[in-house]
mmCIF file of C-alpha atoms and ligand atoms in Angstrom:
data_model
loop_
_atom_site.group_PDB
_atom_site.id
_atom_site.type_symbol
_atom_site.label_atom_id
_atom_site.label_comp_id
_atom_site.label_asym_id
_atom_site.label_seq_id
_atom_site.Cartn_x
_atom_site.Cartn_y
_atom_site.Cartn_z
ATOM 1 C CA MET J 1 0.000 0.000 0.000
ATOM 2 C CA ARG J 2 1.188 3.547 -0.750
ATOM 3 C CA PRO J 3 0.827 6.388 1.761
ATOM 4 C CA ARG J 4 -2.770 7.578 1.948
ATOM 5 C CA GLN J 5 -3.908 10.970 3.145
ATOM 6 C CA ILE J 6 -6.327 11.050 6.075
ATOM 7 C CA ARG J 7 -6.318 14.768 6.771
ATOM 8 C CA ASP J 8 -4.154 17.668 5.614
ATOM 9 C CA ARG J 9 -0.537 16.625 6.382
ATOM 10 C CA VAL J 10 -1.659 13.454 8.114
ATOM 11 C CA GLN J 11 -0.866 10.214 6.292
ATOM 12 C CA PHE J 12 -1.741 6.585 6.788
ATOM 13 C CA LEU J 13 1.335 4.375 6.299
ATOM 14 C CA GLY J 14 2.149 0.775 7.122
ATOM 15 C CA ALA J 15 1.435 -2.677 5.779
ATOM 16 C CA VAL J 16 -1.642 -4.751 5.049
ATOM 17 C CA ASP J 17 -0.757 -8.361 5.785
ATOM 18 C CA TRP J 18 -3.344 -10.271 3.775
ATOM 19 C CA SER J 19 -1.923 -13.731 4.309
ATOM 20 C CA ARG J 20 -0.915 -13.903 7.976
ATOM 21 C CA ARG J 21 -3.031 -16.540 9.666
ATOM 22 C CA LEU J 22 -1.650 -16.747 13.214
ATOM 23 C CA PHE J 23 -0.653 -14.140 15.785
ATOM 24 C CA ASP J 24 1.475 -14.779 18.869
ATOM 25 C CA SER J 25 1.668 -18.399 17.616
ATOM 26 C CA LEU J 26 -1.805 -18.698 19.151
ATOM 27 C CA ILE J 27 -4.522 -16.442 17.771
ATOM 28 C CA PRO J 28 -6.157 -17.342 14.445
ATOM 29 C CA LEU J 29 -6.279 -14.485 11.928
ATOM 30 C CA PRO J 30 -9.048 -15.489 9.491
ATOM 31 C CA ASP J 31 -8.969 -12.010 7.934
ATOM 32 C CA GLY J 32 -5.227 -11.298 8.057
ATOM 33 C CA THR J 33 -4.160 -8.084 9.783
ATOM 34 C CA SER J 34 -2.436 -4.767 9.221
ATOM 35 C CA TYR J 35 0.306 -2.813 10.967
ATOM 36 C CA ASN J 36 -0.598 0.848 10.722
ATOM 37 C CA ALA J 37 1.815 3.729 11.144
ATOM 38 C CA TYR J 38 0.944 7.398 10.719
ATOM 39 C CA LEU J 39 2.879 10.470 9.672
ATOM 40 C CA VAL J 40 1.981 13.927 10.957
ATOM 41 C CA GLU J 41 3.783 16.850 9.348
ATOM 42 C CA GLY J 42 3.614 20.174 11.142
ATOM 43 C CA SER J 43 5.007 23.410 9.749
ATOM 44 C CA GLU J 44 8.101 22.971 11.923
ATOM 45 C CA LYS J 45 8.438 19.324 12.896
ATOM 46 C CA THR J 46 7.457 15.911 11.622
ATOM 47 C CA ALA J 47 6.365 12.938 13.697
ATOM 48 C CA LEU J 48 6.074 9.292 12.757
ATOM 49 C CA LEU J 49 3.576 7.477 14.955
ATOM 50 C CA ASP J 50 4.606 3.853 15.504
ATOM 51 C CA THR J 51 6.254 1.615 12.914
ATOM 52 C CA VAL J 52 5.430 -1.881 11.630
ATOM 53 C CA ASP J 53 6.246 -5.505 12.229
ATOM 54 C CA PRO J 54 9.928 -6.050 11.322
ATOM 55 C CA ALA J 55 8.911 -8.262 8.389
ATOM 56 C CA TRP J 56 7.430 -5.157 6.736
ATOM 57 C CA GLU J 57 10.025 -2.524 7.543
ATOM 58 C CA GLY J 58 11.208 -2.383 3.921
ATOM 59 C CA LEU J 59 7.763 -1.188 2.871
ATOM 60 C CA LEU J 60 7.707 1.461 5.600
ATOM 61 C CA LEU J 61 11.123 2.731 4.478
ATOM 62 C CA GLU J 62 9.772 3.021 0.915
ATOM 63 C CA GLN J 63 6.805 4.984 2.177
ATOM 64 C CA LEU J 64 9.131 7.334 4.047
ATOM 65 C CA ALA J 65 11.594 7.724 1.179
ATOM 66 C CA GLN J 66 10.362 11.223 0.304
ATOM 67 C CA VAL J 67 10.250 12.398 3.905
ATOM 68 C CA GLY J 68 13.328 14.457 4.772
ATOM 69 C CA ARG J 69 13.474 14.780 8.535
ATOM 70 C CA ILE J 70 11.612 12.711 11.075
ATOM 71 C CA ASP J 71 11.990 14.740 14.260
ATOM 72 C CA TYR J 72 9.954 12.453 16.484
ATOM 73 C CA LEU J 73 8.989 8.817 16.473
ATOM 74 C CA VAL J 74 6.083 8.324 18.858
ATOM 75 C CA SER J 75 6.029 4.798 20.260
ATOM 76 C CA HIS J 76 2.602 4.156 21.767
ATOM 77 C CA HIS J 77 3.342 0.523 22.568
ATOM 78 C CA SER J 78 6.552 -1.493 22.765
ATOM 79 C CA GLU J 79 5.343 -4.801 21.322
ATOM 80 C CA GLN J 80 7.353 -5.605 18.230
ATOM 81 C CA ASP J 81 4.507 -5.532 15.698
ATOM 82 C CA HIS J 82 4.560 -1.744 16.210
ATOM 83 C CA SER J 83 8.021 -1.042 17.537
ATOM 84 C CA GLY J 84 9.987 -3.605 15.524
ATOM 85 C CA ALA J 85 11.180 -1.188 12.833
ATOM 86 C CA ILE J 86 12.218 1.572 15.272
ATOM 87 C CA PRO J 87 15.929 0.580 15.282
ATOM 88 C CA THR J 88 16.097 0.777 11.487
ATOM 89 C CA ILE J 89 14.325 4.149 11.410
ATOM 90 C CA LEU J 90 16.724 5.494 14.035
ATOM 91 C CA GLU J 91 19.686 4.236 12.037
ATOM 92 C CA ARG J 92 18.447 5.971 8.881
ATOM 93 C CA HIS J 93 17.414 9.126 10.730
ATOM 94 C CA PRO J 94 20.037 10.192 13.286
ATOM 95 C CA GLU J 95 17.934 13.269 14.075
ATOM 96 C CA THR J 96 14.941 11.261 15.332
ATOM 97 C CA MET J 97 13.994 11.097 19.007
ATOM 98 C CA VAL J 98 11.690 8.361 20.251
ATOM 99 C CA MET J 99 8.820 9.739 22.373
ATOM 100 C CA CYS J 100 7.235 7.259 24.752
ATOM 101 C CA SER J 101 5.751 6.763 28.198
ATOM 102 C CA LEU J 102 7.892 6.284 31.280
ATOM 103 C CA LYS J 103 7.300 2.530 31.414
ATOM 104 C CA ALA J 104 7.868 2.168 27.680
ATOM 105 C CA LYS J 105 11.439 3.393 27.953
ATOM 106 C CA ALA J 106 12.586 0.319 29.869
ATOM 107 C CA LEU J 107 10.714 -1.946 27.465
ATOM 108 C CA LEU J 108 12.201 -0.329 24.369
ATOM 109 C CA LEU J 109 15.663 -0.622 25.885
ATOM 110 C CA SER J 110 15.239 -4.296 26.702
ATOM 111 C CA HIS J 111 13.237 -5.427 23.668
ATOM 112 C CA LEU J 112 14.975 -3.460 20.932
ATOM 113 C CA GLY J 113 18.293 -2.333 22.370
ATOM 114 C CA ILE J 114 17.597 1.311 21.539
ATOM 115 C CA ALA J 115 20.198 3.710 22.934
ATOM 116 C CA ALA J 116 18.821 5.501 25.993
ATOM 117 C CA GLU J 117 19.893 8.910 24.653
ATOM 118 C CA ARG J 118 17.550 8.479 21.673
ATOM 119 C CA ILE J 119 14.506 8.170 23.954
ATOM 120 C CA GLN J 120 12.548 11.056 25.458
ATOM 121 C CA VAL J 121 9.905 10.225 28.037
ATOM 122 C CA VAL J 122 6.624 12.149 27.816
ATOM 123 C CA GLU J 123 4.259 12.667 30.726
ATOM 124 C CA ASP J 124 0.597 11.782 30.778
ATOM 125 C CA GLY J 125 -1.232 14.778 29.269
ATOM 126 C CA GLU J 126 1.928 16.357 27.824
ATOM 127 C CA THR J 127 1.610 18.094 24.465
ATOM 128 C CA LEU J 128 4.035 18.250 21.571
ATOM 129 C CA SER J 129 3.684 21.063 19.031
ATOM 130 C CA LEU J 130 4.767 20.282 15.491
ATOM 131 C CA GLY J 131 3.653 23.669 14.154
ATOM 132 C CA GLY J 132 -0.087 23.845 13.467
ATOM 133 C CA LYS J 133 -0.383 20.217 14.598
ATOM 134 C CA THR J 134 -0.403 19.431 18.286
ATOM 135 C CA LEU J 135 -0.142 15.949 19.736
ATOM 136 C CA ARG J 136 -1.383 15.323 23.256
ATOM 137 C CA PHE J 137 -0.169 12.088 24.866
ATOM 138 C CA LEU J 138 -2.534 10.210 27.132
ATOM 139 C CA TYR J 139 -1.353 7.272 29.181
ATOM 140 C CA THR J 140 -3.698 4.291 28.766
ATOM 141 C CA PRO J 141 -2.141 1.620 30.991
ATOM 142 C CA TRP J 142 -3.085 -1.981 30.230
ATOM 143 C CA ALA J 143 -4.373 -1.397 26.758
ATOM 144 C CA HIS J 144 -2.903 -3.956 26.682
ATOM 145 C CA TRP J 145 0.570 -3.616 28.210
ATOM 146 C CA PRO J 146 1.450 -1.448 31.221
ATOM 147 C CA GLU J 147 3.224 1.173 29.127
ATOM 148 C CA THR J 148 0.593 1.830 26.461
ATOM 149 C CA MET J 149 -0.479 5.346 25.567
ATOM 150 C CA VAL J 150 -2.498 7.044 22.836
ATOM 151 C CA SER J 151 -2.071 10.388 21.062
ATOM 152 C CA TYR J 152 -4.728 12.964 20.308
ATOM 153 C CA LEU J 153 -4.194 15.329 17.391
ATOM 154 C CA ALA J 154 -6.242 18.272 18.575
ATOM 155 C CA GLU J 155 -6.481 20.264 15.315
ATOM 156 C CA ASP J 156 -7.971 17.282 13.455
ATOM 157 C CA ARG J 157 -9.868 15.714 16.396
ATOM 158 C CA LEU J 158 -8.038 12.519 15.578
ATOM 159 C CA LEU J 159 -7.133 9.838 18.125
ATOM 160 C CA PHE J 160 -4.198 7.537 17.404
ATOM 161 C CA SER J 161 -5.056 4.586 19.626
ATOM 162 C CA CYS J 162 -2.493 1.882 18.683
ATOM 163 C CA ASP J 163 -3.777 -1.561 19.800
ATOM 164 C CA LEU J 164 -6.800 -0.077 21.580
ATOM 165 C CA PHE J 165 -9.875 -0.362 19.298
ATOM 166 C CA GLY J 166 -7.779 -2.330 16.806
ATOM 167 C CA SER J 167 -8.939 -5.226 14.673
ATOM 168 C CA HIS J 168 -7.079 -7.934 12.828
ATOM 169 C CA LEU J 169 -8.569 -7.089 9.445
ATOM 170 C CA ALA J 170 -6.654 -6.850 6.193
ATOM 171 C CA SER J 171 -8.616 -4.466 4.009
ATOM 172 C CA SER J 172 -8.094 -2.133 1.077
ATOM 173 C CA SER J 173 -10.620 0.211 2.678
ATOM 174 C CA MET J 174 -9.091 2.910 4.796
ATOM 175 C CA TYR J 175 -12.251 3.370 6.869
ATOM 176 C CA ALA J 176 -14.334 0.920 8.843
ATOM 177 C CA GLY J 177 -17.620 2.559 7.856
ATOM 178 C CA SER J 178 -20.606 0.931 9.458
ATOM 179 C CA GLY J 179 -21.517 -2.683 9.179
ATOM 180 C CA PRO J 180 -21.040 -5.931 11.005
ATOM 181 C CA HIS J 181 -17.680 -6.931 9.537
ATOM 182 C CA ALA J 182 -15.617 -4.182 11.162
ATOM 183 C CA MET J 183 -17.373 -4.481 14.498
ATOM 184 C CA GLU J 184 -17.015 -8.251 14.513
ATOM 185 C CA GLY J 185 -13.295 -7.837 13.853
ATOM 186 C CA ALA J 186 -13.079 -5.320 16.690
ATOM 187 C CA LYS J 187 -14.942 -7.619 19.065
ATOM 188 C CA ARG J 188 -12.700 -10.555 18.207
ATOM 189 C CA TYR J 189 -9.667 -8.360 18.844
ATOM 190 C CA TYR J 190 -11.083 -7.120 22.139
ATOM 191 C CA ALA J 191 -11.825 -10.689 23.228
ATOM 192 C CA GLU J 192 -8.376 -12.011 22.382
ATOM 193 C CA ILE J 193 -6.213 -9.066 23.431
ATOM 194 C CA MET J 194 -8.002 -6.558 25.632
ATOM 195 C CA MET J 195 -10.582 -8.508 27.662
ATOM 196 C CA PRO J 196 -8.197 -9.475 30.513
ATOM 197 C CA PHE J 197 -7.833 -5.751 31.286
ATOM 198 C CA ARG J 198 -11.520 -4.832 31.431
ATOM 199 C CA LYS J 199 -11.335 -2.685 34.562
ATOM 200 C CA PRO J 200 -8.352 -0.490 33.581
ATOM 201 C CA LEU J 201 -9.893 -0.248 30.106
ATOM 202 C CA ALA J 202 -13.055 1.217 31.605
ATOM 203 C CA ARG J 203 -10.939 3.941 33.206
ATOM 204 C CA ASN J 204 -9.113 4.570 29.926
ATOM 205 C CA LEU J 205 -12.427 4.876 28.089
ATOM 206 C CA GLN J 206 -13.558 7.587 30.503
ATOM 207 C CA LYS J 207 -10.379 9.481 29.733
ATOM 208 C CA ILE J 208 -10.932 9.145 26.000
ATOM 209 C CA ARG J 209 -14.591 10.149 26.276
ATOM 210 C CA ALA J 210 -13.454 13.591 27.442
ATOM 211 C CA LEU J 211 -12.006 14.214 23.960
ATOM 212 C CA GLU J 212 -13.894 15.422 20.901
ATOM 213 C CA ILE J 213 -13.107 12.774 18.328
ATOM 214 C CA ASP J 214 -13.885 12.648 14.610
ATOM 215 C CA LEU J 215 -11.614 9.728 13.729
ATOM 216 C CA ILE J 216 -9.974 6.893 15.654
ATOM 217 C CA ALA J 217 -6.871 5.576 13.931
ATOM 218 C CA PRO J 218 -5.696 2.284 15.475
ATOM 219 C CA SER J 219 -2.544 0.350 14.625
ATOM 220 C CA HIS J 220 -4.405 -2.718 13.350
ATOM 221 C CA GLY J 221 -7.341 -2.654 10.948
ATOM 222 C CA PRO J 222 -9.278 0.218 9.413
ATOM 223 C CA ILE J 223 -9.772 3.738 10.800
ATOM 224 C CA TYR J 224 -13.081 4.406 12.544
ATOM 225 C CA ASP J 225 -14.893 7.238 10.811
ATOM 226 C CA ARG J 226 -17.901 6.684 13.080
ATOM 227 C CA PRO J 227 -16.065 6.674 16.430
ATOM 228 C CA GLU J 228 -19.253 6.570 18.473
ATOM 229 C CA GLU J 229 -19.910 2.990 17.320
ATOM 230 C CA ILE J 230 -16.616 1.568 18.535
ATOM 231 C CA LEU J 231 -16.624 3.655 21.729
ATOM 232 C CA SER J 232 -20.139 2.459 22.614
ATOM 233 C CA ALA J 233 -19.249 -1.130 21.792
ATOM 234 C CA TYR J 234 -16.203 -0.998 24.071
ATOM 235 C CA GLU J 235 -18.250 0.556 26.864
ATOM 236 C CA ASP J 236 -20.664 -2.338 26.597
ATOM 237 C CA TRP J 237 -17.931 -4.979 26.471
ATOM 238 C CA VAL J 238 -16.094 -3.648 29.533
ATOM 239 C CA SER J 239 -19.298 -3.144 31.530
ATOM 240 C CA ASP J 240 -20.475 -5.653 34.139
ATOM 241 C CA ARG J 241 -23.533 -6.568 32.037
ATOM 242 C CA VAL J 242 -23.738 -10.210 30.924
ATOM 243 C CA SER J 243 -26.243 -11.805 28.593
ATOM 244 C CA ASN J 244 -28.619 -14.725 28.992
ATOM 245 C CA GLN J 245 -26.155 -16.949 27.195
ATOM 246 C CA VAL J 246 -24.302 -20.176 27.981
ATOM 247 C CA VAL J 247 -21.012 -21.043 26.297
ATOM 248 C CA ILE J 248 -20.111 -24.738 26.228
ATOM 249 C CA PRO J 249 -16.530 -25.545 25.206
ATOM 250 C CA TYR J 250 -16.235 -29.325 25.040
ATOM 251 C CA VAL J 251 -14.483 -32.382 23.651
ATOM 252 C CA SER J 252 -15.942 -35.858 23.302
ATOM 253 C CA MET J 253 -13.967 -39.054 22.671
ATOM 254 C CA HIS J 254 -16.608 -41.778 22.311
ATOM 255 C CA GLY J 255 -19.783 -39.695 22.133
ATOM 256 C CA SER J 256 -20.938 -39.708 25.770
ATOM 257 C CA THR J 257 -19.826 -36.169 26.617
ATOM 258 C CA ARG J 258 -21.290 -34.998 23.307
ATOM 259 C CA ALA J 259 -24.622 -36.632 24.221
ATOM 260 C CA MET J 260 -24.560 -34.731 27.520
ATOM 261 C CA VAL J 261 -23.761 -31.442 25.770
ATOM 262 C CA ASP J 262 -26.539 -32.025 23.233
ATOM 263 C CA TYR J 263 -29.038 -32.829 25.984
ATOM 264 C CA LEU J 264 -28.063 -29.794 28.056
ATOM 265 C CA THR J 265 -28.175 -27.540 24.988
ATOM 266 C CA ALA J 266 -31.751 -28.629 24.220
ATOM 267 C CA ALA J 267 -32.756 -28.294 27.877
ATOM 268 C CA LEU J 268 -31.373 -24.759 28.079
ATOM 269 C CA VAL J 269 -33.004 -23.699 24.804
ATOM 270 C CA GLU J 270 -36.338 -25.023 26.111
ATOM 271 C CA ARG J 271 -35.861 -22.759 29.116
ATOM 272 C CA GLY J 272 -35.245 -19.664 26.991
ATOM 273 C CA VAL J 273 -31.447 -19.588 27.359
ATOM 274 C CA GLU J 274 -29.215 -18.922 24.331
ATOM 275 C CA VAL J 275 -26.491 -21.567 23.945
ATOM 276 C CA LYS J 276 -23.196 -21.590 22.032
ATOM 277 C CA PRO J 277 -21.477 -25.011 22.043
ATOM 278 C CA PHE J 278 -17.874 -25.151 20.788
ATOM 279 C CA GLU J 279 -16.413 -28.533 19.858
ATOM 280 C CA LEU J 280 -12.811 -27.759 20.668
ATOM 281 C CA THR J 281 -10.972 -29.973 18.190
ATOM 282 C CA THR J 282 -12.485 -27.909 15.361
ATOM 283 C CA THR J 283 -13.125 -24.566 17.086
ATOM 284 C CA ASP J 284 -11.553 -21.266 16.120
ATOM 285 C CA ILE J 285 -10.601 -20.107 19.630
ATOM 286 C CA GLY J 286 -11.211 -16.526 18.549
ATOM 287 C CA GLN J 287 -14.917 -17.361 18.089
ATOM 288 C CA LEU J 288 -14.961 -18.907 21.560
ATOM 289 C CA ALA J 289 -13.263 -15.832 23.032
ATOM 290 C CA MET J 290 -15.862 -13.593 21.365
ATOM 291 C CA ALA J 291 -18.689 -15.621 22.885
ATOM 292 C CA LEU J 292 -17.080 -15.224 26.310
ATOM 293 C CA VAL J 293 -17.243 -11.411 26.055
ATOM 294 C CA ASP J 294 -20.965 -11.405 26.916
ATOM 295 C CA ALA J 295 -21.909 -14.843 28.263
ATOM 296 C CA GLY J 296 -23.358 -15.257 31.743
ATOM 297 C CA THR J 297 -22.324 -18.902 32.149
ATOM 298 C CA MET J 298 -19.668 -21.303 30.859
ATOM 299 C CA VAL J 299 -20.241 -25.062 31.019
ATOM 300 C CA ILE J 300 -17.047 -27.028 30.425
ATOM 301 C CA GLY J 301 -17.599 -30.444 28.867
ATOM 302 C CA THR J 302 -14.783 -32.947 29.136
ATOM 303 C CA PRO J 303 -14.111 -36.649 28.972
ATOM 304 C CA THR J 304 -11.438 -37.985 31.292
ATOM 305 C CA VAL J 305 -7.992 -38.845 29.963
ATOM 306 C CA LEU J 306 -5.492 -40.442 32.368
ATOM 307 C CA SER J 307 -7.695 -39.379 35.294
ATOM 308 C CA GLY J 308 -7.796 -35.675 34.326
ATOM 309 C CA PRO J 309 -9.614 -33.484 31.811
ATOM 310 C CA HIS J 310 -8.917 -33.959 28.122
ATOM 311 C CA PRO J 311 -5.684 -32.021 27.337
ATOM 312 C CA THR J 312 -7.484 -29.829 24.796
ATOM 313 C CA VAL J 313 -10.079 -28.882 27.406
ATOM 314 C CA PHE J 314 -7.270 -28.294 29.907
ATOM 315 C CA SER J 315 -5.566 -25.887 27.507
ATOM 316 C CA VAL J 316 -8.733 -23.979 26.573
ATOM 317 C CA THR J 317 -9.830 -23.702 30.213
ATOM 318 C CA ASN J 318 -6.418 -22.266 31.025
ATOM 319 C CA LEU J 319 -6.857 -19.759 28.189
ATOM 320 C CA ALA J 320 -10.360 -18.800 29.381
ATOM 321 C CA ASN J 321 -8.932 -18.188 32.837
ATOM 322 C CA ALA J 322 -6.258 -15.905 31.347
ATOM 323 C CA LEU J 323 -8.834 -13.965 29.305
ATOM 324 C CA ARG J 324 -10.837 -13.182 32.474
ATOM 325 C CA PRO J 325 -14.295 -12.912 30.888
ATOM 326 C CA LYS J 326 -17.060 -11.433 33.026
ATOM 327 C CA LEU J 327 -18.802 -14.769 33.515
ATOM 328 C CA ARG J 328 -20.967 -15.140 36.615
ATOM 329 C CA TYR J 329 -21.540 -18.912 36.654
ATOM 330 C CA ALA J 330 -19.787 -22.106 35.618
ATOM 331 C CA ALA J 331 -20.453 -25.836 35.558
ATOM 332 C CA ILE J 332 -18.529 -28.959 34.602
ATOM 333 C CA ILE J 333 -20.032 -31.924 32.794
ATOM 334 C CA GLY J 334 -18.584 -35.035 31.173
ATOM 335 C CA SER J 335 -18.144 -38.759 31.029
ATOM 336 C CA TYR J 336 -15.293 -40.931 32.338
ATOM 337 C CA GLY J 337 -14.191 -44.512 31.898
ATOM 338 C CA TRP J 338 -13.092 -45.882 35.291
ATOM 339 C CA GLY J 339 -12.357 -42.891 37.514
ATOM 340 C CA THR J 340 -11.804 -39.166 37.296
ATOM 341 C CA LYS J 341 -10.221 -36.119 38.879
ATOM 342 C CA ALA J 342 -11.369 -33.906 35.989
ATOM 343 C CA ALA J 343 -13.651 -31.657 38.054
ATOM 344 C CA GLU J 344 -11.011 -30.945 40.716
ATOM 345 C CA GLN J 345 -8.363 -30.203 38.101
ATOM 346 C CA ILE J 346 -10.631 -27.903 36.074
ATOM 347 C CA SER J 347 -11.726 -26.038 39.209
ATOM 348 C CA ALA J 348 -8.079 -25.429 40.047
ATOM 349 C CA LEU J 349 -7.523 -23.964 36.574
ATOM 350 C CA ILE J 350 -9.927 -21.042 36.904
ATOM 351 C CA PRO J 351 -8.838 -18.920 39.885
ATOM 352 C CA ASN J 352 -9.237 -15.696 37.857
ATOM 353 C CA LEU J 353 -12.882 -16.359 37.057
ATOM 354 C CA GLU J 354 -15.096 -14.904 39.736
ATOM 355 C CA VAL J 355 -17.794 -17.500 39.128
ATOM 356 C CA GLU J 356 -20.221 -19.486 41.195
ATOM 357 C CA VAL J 357 -19.903 -23.134 40.207
ATOM 358 C CA LEU J 358 -23.524 -24.244 39.852
ATOM 359 C CA ARG J 359 -23.117 -27.975 39.508
ATOM 360 C CA THR J 360 -20.807 -30.775 38.364
ATOM 361 C CA VAL J 361 -22.421 -33.579 36.370
ATOM 362 C CA LEU J 362 -20.099 -36.504 35.683
ATOM 363 C CA CYS J 363 -21.138 -39.985 34.623
ATOM 364 C CA MET J 364 -19.303 -43.275 34.218
ATOM 365 C CA GLY J 365 -19.697 -44.512 30.644
ATOM 366 C CA VAL J 366 -22.772 -43.512 28.726
ATOM 367 C CA PRO J 367 -25.249 -41.025 30.225
ATOM 368 C CA ARG J 368 -28.436 -42.579 31.648
ATOM 369 C CA GLU J 369 -31.649 -41.309 33.213
ATOM 370 C CA ASP J 370 -30.009 -40.021 36.375
ATOM 371 C CA THR J 371 -27.438 -38.131 34.272
ATOM 372 C CA PHE J 372 -30.153 -36.477 32.196
ATOM 373 C CA ALA J 373 -32.086 -35.583 35.338
ATOM 374 C CA ALA J 374 -28.965 -33.918 36.722
ATOM 375 C CA LEU J 375 -28.536 -31.998 33.453
ATOM 376 C CA ASP J 376 -32.169 -30.850 33.691
ATOM 377 C CA ALA J 377 -31.453 -29.620 37.201
ATOM 378 C CA LEU J 378 -28.406 -27.757 35.899
ATOM 379 C CA ALA J 379 -30.538 -26.168 33.167
ATOM 380 C CA ASP J 380 -33.081 -25.111 35.821
ATOM 381 C CA ALA J 381 -30.321 -23.549 37.898
ATOM 382 C CA VAL J 382 -28.925 -21.616 34.913
ATOM 383 C CA ARG J 383 -32.402 -20.361 33.978
ATOM 384 C CA ASP J 384 -33.058 -19.193 37.530
ATOM 385 C CA LYS J 385 -29.714 -17.493 37.904
ATOM 386 C CA HIS J 386 -29.927 -15.791 34.511
ATOM 387 C CA SER J 387 -33.444 -14.557 35.136
ATOM 388 C CA ALA J 388 -32.071 -12.696 38.158
ATOM 389 C CA LEU J 389 -29.260 -11.021 36.212
HETATM 390 FE FE1 FEO N 1 -0.408 -4.972 18.132
HETATM 391 FE FE2 FEO N 1 0.228 -5.450 21.441
HETATM 392 O O1 FEO N 1 0.673 -5.306 19.650
#
């Protein structure tokens, strides 16, 4: 992609990575991603806002080929998909100073080996005049690292938000517009990256709400030209509200746990509860994470392998614990062959989830009448709890 103009003397740079399919060796990227950088040229100074993943630094250098001086390089976030090309930019531009938050300095030193004398720490709320373009830096801790900050370009009412409000979407469109695709991408990104930091995010959103914003320019995905939509969506996601929805991540080896999941799903639907089962050997974990953004209850379905939960269930439960969704209730169901410690081991995996465990329903071999009765009782309990939400 060539540089694209967003506003007078404000350009959209960076790379659209159409073919990347995995992030952090963990997160599926069904729609690719992008690494956005921005250039703001004042009458006196020029600032580059973030860089790109190191794999794309050649493209960024091409985009900057006609730019004489880069006085400032604003690093909103030290993770390498945005900071990775900073060393090369500094090598090519000996005049450039890196502007970052206090906590970012230590991270840039340790992650990229940048010389300390090339880094200038900015305070929360500090402004930087470029000449007719003024950047205000706002610390936004835990969006999603401790050092993260955003920049507000006052003259253009433009917020550069880095990872915050981002989406892993490769697109030729510069703007998100309105429509489900962009918001679904944003929700997936929130679920996978931001959700563990819901409470500090709520505080950051209040800070951002005090600004008058026409555009939000993140470092992944398209620019939001209707900022109210993404701000409102985030406010909903970080709120304490949960929906009348049950998420059931499960694995079945010989069909018994699946039969229990199917029975419980039907029983919950009969009771007016929305259900999202996820068979984990085929599930896109991003879809599961998205479902966990709103759900009131998670029911974990697992067979027993070597006396514990199925390893795939173990791994996904560990991930759910790390993502810290705002679930209120949980339950464990499943079948075992000759003995099991699955429930104890799963319970020990979810210390971060502030949930009430409603019931554990385990059966030896195939489920029978008493198993189905216990699943009906679980469905009753979920209905009652959700109706009081
Ligand atoms: Fe897009 Fe946290 O890096």
